[in-house]
mmCIF file of C-alpha atoms in Angstrom:
data_model
loop_
_atom_site.group_PDB
_atom_site.id
_atom_site.type_symbol
_atom_site.label_atom_id
_atom_site.label_comp_id
_atom_site.label_asym_id
_atom_site.label_seq_id
_atom_site.Cartn_x
_atom_site.Cartn_y
_atom_site.Cartn_z
ATOM 1 C CA ASP A 19 -12.542 16.241 -18.052
ATOM 2 C CA ILE A 20 -15.448 18.404 -19.635
ATOM 3 C CA ALA A 21 -17.944 16.177 -18.258
ATOM 4 C CA ALA A 22 -16.692 16.418 -14.685
ATOM 5 C CA ALA A 23 -16.418 19.941 -14.936
ATOM 6 C CA GLU A 24 -19.779 20.564 -15.841
ATOM 7 C CA LEU A 25 -20.483 18.014 -13.019
ATOM 8 C CA GLN A 26 -18.977 20.162 -10.524
ATOM 9 C CA LYS A 27 -20.135 23.007 -11.950
ATOM 10 C CA LEU A 28 -23.885 21.916 -11.277
ATOM 11 C CA ILE A 29 -23.311 21.141 -7.363
ATOM 12 C CA THR A 30 -20.915 22.598 -5.785
ATOM 13 C CA PRO A 31 -22.731 25.100 -4.728
ATOM 14 C CA PHE A 32 -24.945 22.197 -2.481
ATOM 15 C CA ILE A 33 -20.765 20.611 -1.341
ATOM 16 C CA LEU A 34 -18.877 21.670 0.846
ATOM 17 C CA ARG A 35 -15.218 20.546 0.474
ATOM 18 C CA ARG A 36 -12.673 20.421 3.614
ATOM 19 C CA THR A 37 -9.390 18.924 2.489
ATOM 20 C CA LYS A 38 -7.304 18.932 5.151
ATOM 21 C CA ALA A 39 -4.907 21.128 3.723
ATOM 22 C CA ALA A 40 -7.461 24.144 4.396
ATOM 23 C CA VAL A 41 -8.489 22.970 7.669
ATOM 24 C CA GLU A 42 -5.311 21.991 8.257
ATOM 25 C CA PRO A 43 -3.015 24.351 7.082
ATOM 26 C CA ASP A 44 0.187 24.071 10.052
ATOM 27 C CA LEU A 45 1.429 20.969 9.402
ATOM 28 C CA PRO A 46 4.672 19.976 9.221
ATOM 29 C CA GLU A 47 5.798 19.923 5.516
ATOM 30 C CA LEU A 48 5.372 16.679 4.206
ATOM 31 C CA THR A 49 7.441 14.474 1.725
ATOM 32 C CA GLN A 50 6.676 11.908 -0.901
ATOM 33 C CA ILE A 51 8.680 8.826 -2.348
ATOM 34 C CA VAL A 52 7.894 6.617 -5.620
ATOM 35 C CA ASN A 53 11.200 3.859 -4.977
ATOM 36 C CA TYR A 54 10.321 1.550 -7.779
ATOM 37 C CA CYS A 55 12.777 -1.329 -6.677
ATOM 38 C CA GLU A 56 13.858 -3.926 -10.060
ATOM 39 C CA MET A 57 12.545 -7.541 -8.922
ATOM 40 C CA LEU A 58 15.274 -10.135 -8.890
ATOM 41 C CA PRO A 59 15.911 -12.565 -12.198
ATOM 42 C CA GLU A 60 14.652 -15.266 -10.892
ATOM 43 C CA GLN A 61 11.908 -13.496 -9.128
ATOM 44 C CA HIS A 62 10.841 -11.657 -12.099
ATOM 45 C CA ASP A 63 11.047 -14.654 -14.510
ATOM 46 C CA PHE A 64 8.536 -16.489 -12.329
ATOM 47 C CA TYR A 65 6.473 -13.363 -12.366
ATOM 48 C CA GLU A 66 6.241 -13.161 -16.105
ATOM 49 C CA LYS A 67 5.757 -17.069 -16.152
ATOM 50 C CA GLU A 68 2.549 -16.447 -13.457
ATOM 51 C CA LYS A 69 1.286 -13.350 -15.438
ATOM 52 C CA SER A 70 1.555 -15.800 -18.575
ATOM 53 C CA ARG A 71 0.125 -18.683 -17.576
ATOM 54 C CA LEU A 72 -2.647 -16.476 -15.589
ATOM 55 C CA ARG A 73 -3.615 -13.700 -18.364
ATOM 56 C CA ASN A 74 -4.162 -17.396 -20.836
ATOM 57 C CA TYR A 75 -6.055 -18.777 -17.494
ATOM 58 C CA MET A 76 -8.914 -15.478 -18.063
ATOM 59 C CA LEU A 77 -9.705 -15.480 -21.589
ATOM 60 C CA GLU A 78 -10.513 -18.474 -21.387
ATOM 61 C CA ALA A 79 -12.593 -18.257 -18.284
ATOM 62 C CA ARG A 80 -14.815 -15.318 -20.299
ATOM 63 C CA GLU A 81 -15.569 -17.650 -22.543
ATOM 64 C CA ASN A 82 -16.447 -20.007 -20.225
ATOM 65 C CA PRO A 83 -20.243 -19.875 -19.553
ATOM 66 C CA GLU A 84 -19.711 -21.384 -15.379
ATOM 67 C CA LEU A 85 -16.600 -19.510 -15.109
ATOM 68 C CA ASN A 86 -17.166 -16.212 -16.080
ATOM 69 C CA LYS A 87 -19.850 -15.952 -13.947
ATOM 70 C CA ASN A 88 -17.831 -15.347 -11.090
ATOM 71 C CA LEU A 89 -14.926 -13.839 -13.549
ATOM 72 C CA SER A 90 -14.881 -10.190 -11.636
ATOM 73 C CA VAL A 91 -13.628 -13.006 -8.072
ATOM 74 C CA LEU A 92 -11.340 -14.782 -10.522
ATOM 75 C CA ALA A 93 -9.320 -11.542 -11.342
ATOM 76 C CA LEU A 94 -9.011 -10.517 -8.403
ATOM 77 C CA ARG A 95 -7.550 -13.573 -7.498
ATOM 78 C CA ALA A 96 -5.026 -13.487 -10.213
ATOM 79 C CA LEU A 97 -4.102 -9.745 -9.371
ATOM 80 C CA MET A 98 -3.394 -11.328 -6.523
ATOM 81 C CA LYS A 99 -1.099 -13.986 -7.454
ATOM 82 C CA LEU A 100 0.819 -11.264 -9.284
ATOM 83 C CA ARG A 101 1.046 -8.399 -6.054
ATOM 84 C CA GLN A 102 2.376 -11.201 -4.775
ATOM 85 C CA ILE A 103 5.591 -12.441 -6.019
ATOM 86 C CA ALA A 104 5.815 -8.375 -7.552
ATOM 87 C CA ASN A 105 5.981 -8.461 -2.897
ATOM 88 C CA HIS A 106 7.560 -11.485 -2.653
ATOM 89 C CA PRO A 107 8.001 -14.866 -3.680
ATOM 90 C CA VAL A 108 7.215 -16.804 0.013
ATOM 91 C CA LEU A 109 3.986 -14.273 -0.598
ATOM 92 C CA ALA A 110 2.584 -16.623 -3.512
ATOM 93 C CA ASP A 111 4.132 -19.502 -2.449
ATOM 94 C CA LYS A 112 5.589 -20.947 0.442
ATOM 95 C CA GLU A 113 7.839 -23.113 -0.545
ATOM 96 C CA SER A 114 9.935 -20.441 -2.336
ATOM 97 C CA ASP A 115 14.390 -20.194 -1.773
ATOM 98 C CA ILE A 116 13.328 -17.248 -4.276
ATOM 99 C CA GLY A 117 13.835 -13.727 -2.483
ATOM 100 C CA SER A 118 12.831 -10.127 -3.090
ATOM 101 C CA GLY A 119 13.909 -6.888 -5.044
ATOM 102 C CA LYS A 120 11.604 -4.785 -2.472
ATOM 103 C CA PHE A 121 12.506 -6.740 0.466
ATOM 104 C CA GLU A 122 16.247 -5.483 -0.455
ATOM 105 C CA ALA A 123 15.379 -2.056 -1.293
ATOM 106 C CA VAL A 124 13.248 -2.185 2.273
ATOM 107 C CA ILE A 125 15.740 -2.914 4.604
ATOM 108 C CA GLU A 126 18.732 -1.042 2.869
ATOM 109 C CA LYS A 127 16.844 2.329 3.645
ATOM 110 C CA LEU A 128 15.858 1.359 6.784
ATOM 111 C CA GLU A 129 18.861 0.117 7.898
ATOM 112 C CA THR A 130 19.663 3.770 7.204
ATOM 113 C CA LEU A 131 16.731 5.000 9.698
ATOM 114 C CA LEU A 132 17.548 2.242 12.672
ATOM 115 C CA SER A 133 20.535 3.854 12.304
ATOM 116 C CA GLU A 134 20.382 7.499 12.495
ATOM 117 C CA GLY A 135 17.199 6.099 15.929
ATOM 118 C CA GLN A 136 14.558 7.061 13.362
ATOM 119 C CA LYS A 137 11.118 5.538 14.042
ATOM 120 C CA VAL A 138 9.084 4.410 11.238
ATOM 121 C CA LEU A 139 5.667 2.888 10.957
ATOM 122 C CA ILE A 140 5.785 0.156 7.645
ATOM 123 C CA PHE A 141 2.283 -0.095 5.933
ATOM 124 C CA SER A 142 1.512 -3.302 3.997
ATOM 125 C CA SER A 143 -2.180 -4.837 2.739
ATOM 126 C CA PHE A 144 -0.600 -8.389 3.233
ATOM 127 C CA THR A 145 0.033 -9.530 6.783
ATOM 128 C CA THR A 146 2.478 -12.575 5.505
ATOM 129 C CA HIS A 147 3.999 -9.442 3.460
ATOM 130 C CA LEU A 148 4.729 -7.757 7.336
ATOM 131 C CA GLN A 149 5.706 -11.393 8.989
ATOM 132 C CA GLN A 150 8.441 -11.900 6.448
ATOM 133 C CA PHE A 151 10.185 -7.830 8.056
ATOM 134 C CA ALA A 152 9.185 -9.950 11.594
ATOM 135 C CA ASP A 153 10.752 -12.603 11.385
ATOM 136 C CA TYR A 154 13.991 -10.479 9.595
ATOM 137 C CA PHE A 155 13.454 -8.981 12.251
ATOM 138 C CA GLU A 156 14.077 -11.201 14.958
ATOM 139 C CA GLU A 157 16.969 -12.717 13.775
ATOM 140 C CA GLN A 158 18.458 -9.438 14.066
ATOM 141 C CA GLN A 159 17.912 -8.702 17.184
ATOM 142 C CA ILE A 160 15.619 -5.403 16.282
ATOM 143 C CA SER A 161 12.847 -4.889 18.892
ATOM 144 C CA TYR A 162 10.177 -4.062 16.481
ATOM 145 C CA ALA A 163 6.249 -3.389 17.099
ATOM 146 C CA LEU A 164 3.948 -5.455 14.929
ATOM 147 C CA LEU A 165 -0.547 -4.325 15.083
ATOM 148 C CA LYS A 166 -2.554 -7.182 12.445
ATOM 149 C CA GLY A 167 -6.313 -7.376 12.979
ATOM 150 C CA SER A 168 -5.589 -10.129 14.730
ATOM 151 C CA THR A 169 -3.916 -8.586 17.412
ATOM 152 C CA ARG A 170 -5.928 -8.787 20.849
ATOM 153 C CA ASN A 171 -3.262 -6.282 22.866
ATOM 154 C CA ARG A 172 -3.381 -2.940 20.464
ATOM 155 C CA GLU A 173 -3.795 -0.458 23.109
ATOM 156 C CA GLN A 174 -0.763 -1.869 24.453
ATOM 157 C CA VAL A 175 1.071 -2.003 21.261
ATOM 158 C CA ILE A 176 0.436 1.019 20.226
ATOM 159 C CA ASP A 177 1.431 2.634 23.967
ATOM 160 C CA SER A 178 5.008 0.244 24.022
ATOM 161 C CA PHE A 179 6.003 1.882 20.045
ATOM 162 C CA LYS A 180 4.838 5.895 21.788
ATOM 163 C CA GLN A 181 7.462 5.771 24.676
ATOM 164 C CA ASP A 182 10.249 2.522 24.292
ATOM 165 C CA ASP A 183 13.321 5.205 22.561
ATOM 166 C CA LYS A 184 14.678 2.183 21.235
ATOM 167 C CA LEU A 185 11.013 0.352 19.711
ATOM 168 C CA LEU A 186 11.556 2.051 15.749
ATOM 169 C CA PRO A 187 10.082 -0.029 13.189
ATOM 170 C CA PHE A 188 6.354 0.311 13.570
ATOM 171 C CA LEU A 189 5.037 -3.368 11.659
ATOM 172 C CA ILE A 190 1.675 -2.461 10.443
ATOM 173 C CA SER A 191 -1.278 -3.902 8.348
ATOM 174 C CA LEU A 192 -2.763 -1.881 6.360
ATOM 175 C CA LYS A 193 -6.445 -1.975 6.915
ATOM 176 C CA SER A 194 -6.848 -2.467 10.625
ATOM 177 C CA GLY A 195 -3.741 0.114 11.477
ATOM 178 C CA GLY A 196 -4.689 2.523 8.884
ATOM 179 C CA PHE A 197 -7.078 5.420 10.292
ATOM 180 C CA GLY A 198 -7.452 6.027 14.205
ATOM 181 C CA LEU A 199 -3.745 6.026 14.836
ATOM 182 C CA ASN A 200 -2.203 9.231 16.652
ATOM 183 C CA LEU A 201 1.908 7.943 15.922
ATOM 184 C CA THR A 202 3.353 11.014 15.555
ATOM 185 C CA GLU A 203 6.379 9.814 17.144
ATOM 186 C CA ALA A 204 7.503 8.890 13.819
ATOM 187 C CA GLY A 205 8.991 11.014 11.441
ATOM 188 C CA TYR A 206 8.454 8.503 8.313
ATOM 189 C CA VAL A 207 6.669 6.031 6.937
ATOM 190 C CA PHE A 208 7.012 3.788 4.094
ATOM 191 C CA ILE A 209 3.687 1.620 1.898
ATOM 192 C CA LEU A 210 5.375 -1.011 0.486
ATOM 193 C CA ASP A 211 3.050 -2.218 -1.616
ATOM 194 C CA PRO A 212 0.061 -0.182 -3.633
ATOM 195 C CA TRP A 213 -3.622 -0.418 -2.602
ATOM 196 C CA TRP A 214 -6.782 0.321 -5.055
ATOM 197 C CA ASN A 215 -7.244 2.662 -3.381
ATOM 198 C CA PRO A 216 -5.768 5.915 -2.670
ATOM 199 C CA ALA A 217 -7.666 6.614 0.141
ATOM 200 C CA ALA A 218 -6.445 4.169 2.225
ATOM 201 C CA GLU A 219 -2.846 5.274 2.208
ATOM 202 C CA MET A 220 -3.732 8.891 2.684
ATOM 203 C CA GLN A 221 -4.908 7.378 5.932
ATOM 204 C CA ALA A 222 -1.877 5.004 6.572
ATOM 205 C CA LEU A 223 0.579 8.490 5.910
ATOM 206 C CA SER A 224 -1.770 10.607 8.294
ATOM 207 C CA ARG A 225 -0.672 8.303 11.682
ATOM 208 C CA ALA A 226 2.496 10.507 11.211
ATOM 209 C CA HIS A 227 1.221 13.387 9.625
ATOM 210 C CA ARG A 228 -1.092 15.330 11.712
ATOM 211 C CA ILE A 229 -1.595 18.462 13.681
ATOM 212 C CA GLY A 230 0.646 17.291 17.008
ATOM 213 C CA GLN A 231 3.435 16.331 14.941
ATOM 214 C CA ASP A 232 7.342 17.835 14.971
ATOM 215 C CA LYS A 233 8.784 17.700 11.630
ATOM 216 C CA LYS A 234 9.167 16.865 8.413
ATOM 217 C CA VAL A 235 7.176 13.875 8.016
ATOM 218 C CA PHE A 236 8.561 11.772 4.367
ATOM 219 C CA VAL A 237 6.440 8.712 2.616
ATOM 220 C CA TYR A 238 7.819 6.151 0.866
ATOM 221 C CA ARG A 239 5.977 4.491 -1.323
ATOM 222 C CA PHE A 240 7.681 1.035 -2.202
ATOM 223 C CA ILE A 241 7.020 -0.129 -6.478
ATOM 224 C CA SER A 242 8.433 -3.385 -7.920
ATOM 225 C CA LYS A 243 9.644 -2.199 -11.231
ATOM 226 C CA ASP A 244 7.452 -3.720 -14.664
ATOM 227 C CA SER A 245 4.729 -4.562 -12.546
ATOM 228 C CA ILE A 246 0.954 -4.796 -11.629
ATOM 229 C CA GLU A 247 2.190 -2.083 -8.527
ATOM 230 C CA GLU A 248 2.881 0.508 -11.400
ATOM 231 C CA LYS A 249 -0.598 -0.401 -12.958
ATOM 232 C CA ILE A 250 -2.373 -0.383 -9.724
ATOM 233 C CA MET A 251 -0.384 3.346 -9.344
ATOM 234 C CA GLY A 252 -1.208 4.755 -12.661
ATOM 235 C CA LEU A 253 -5.033 3.311 -11.530
ATOM 236 C CA GLN A 254 -4.943 5.328 -8.183
ATOM 237 C CA PHE A 255 -3.917 8.305 -10.547
ATOM 238 C CA TYR A 256 -6.521 8.606 -12.151
ATOM 239 C CA LYS A 257 -9.632 7.883 -9.673
ATOM 240 C CA SER A 258 -7.419 10.616 -7.422
ATOM 241 C CA ARG A 259 -7.884 12.563 -10.428
ATOM 242 C CA LEU A 260 -11.729 12.011 -10.351
ATOM 243 C CA SER A 261 -12.958 12.134 -6.766
ATOM 244 C CA ASP A 262 -10.083 16.497 -7.269
ATOM 245 C CA SER A 263 -12.964 17.303 -10.168
ATOM 246 C CA ILE A 264 -15.951 15.815 -9.013
ATOM 247 C CA LEU A 265 -15.470 15.472 -5.049
ATOM 248 C CA ASP A 266 -16.555 12.277 -4.728
ATOM 249 C CA THR A 267 -14.832 10.781 -2.065
ATOM 250 C CA GLU A 268 -16.076 6.592 -2.960
ATOM 251 C CA ALA A 269 -15.845 6.747 -5.849
ATOM 252 C CA MET A 270 -11.507 6.473 -4.337
ATOM 253 C CA ALA A 271 -13.205 3.247 -2.117
ATOM 254 C CA LYS A 272 -14.194 1.796 -5.013
ATOM 255 C CA LYS A 273 -13.122 -2.310 -6.328
ATOM 256 C CA PRO A 274 -11.955 -1.914 -9.448
ATOM 257 C CA ALA A 275 -14.369 -2.919 -12.038
ATOM 258 C CA LEU A 276 -14.271 -5.612 -14.260
ATOM 259 C CA ASN A 277 -12.711 -3.979 -17.541
ATOM 260 C CA GLU A 278 -10.152 -2.983 -15.079
ATOM 261 C CA LEU A 279 -9.636 -5.284 -13.806
ATOM 262 C CA MET A 280 -9.039 -6.971 -16.905
ATOM 263 C CA ALA A 281 -6.603 -3.887 -18.285
ATOM 264 C CA LEU A 282 -4.200 -4.456 -14.910
ATOM 265 C CA LEU A 283 -3.619 -8.672 -16.123
ATOM 266 C CA SER A 284 -3.087 -7.092 -20.517
#
């Protein structure tokens, strides 16, 4: 903290940082809520077994000269697997019939909002996760919009959501829909899984919380308890503090270093 303060003192005369709060003081109230979800018993068992297997594999890889060359890639793959299971086991194993505590929690909250006629933006970094909800909406005959990298009729999808009062949930890939969209028709934002870069999530919620919004905005982050997601949230907090203290927004966007990845697997 002392080093960060000294660095800030040196560079402050040369940097003008305009935060959203300073530039846009007339934005409506923003409420952010973290919803911690219990994994289902079978889901938790699957997660713990896979975590143990992956941890042992990574320890062996560190001692293997060939595997050690790609240790960061291997660690990212291992963490990806755990993130998938924490969301929904079927993301990690297409043949799995294990349910998801998070999925049930999201649906429960979502059904309440839809019954009130609320428009909801639903972000995930996994398109396969979004598809789980798309399948559910189709089964329940709920109209929805879906935007991901492969979406061809992007503008048509966006216009339909904005203009159709009966089109309430909008499933959006965090990577393809977190920037440049004005979706102030929605007063609720769901972030289904934490991303390494907290700035990406801030961009996502800014699709609704922006100039032109005349409603209070509520952001719900869904986090599986006792999982890698809690550790990623901690990493996000650290990056946000670093960015705030030394004005380094690029630091927020960087992928975790190898030591951070290994710590997440511990």
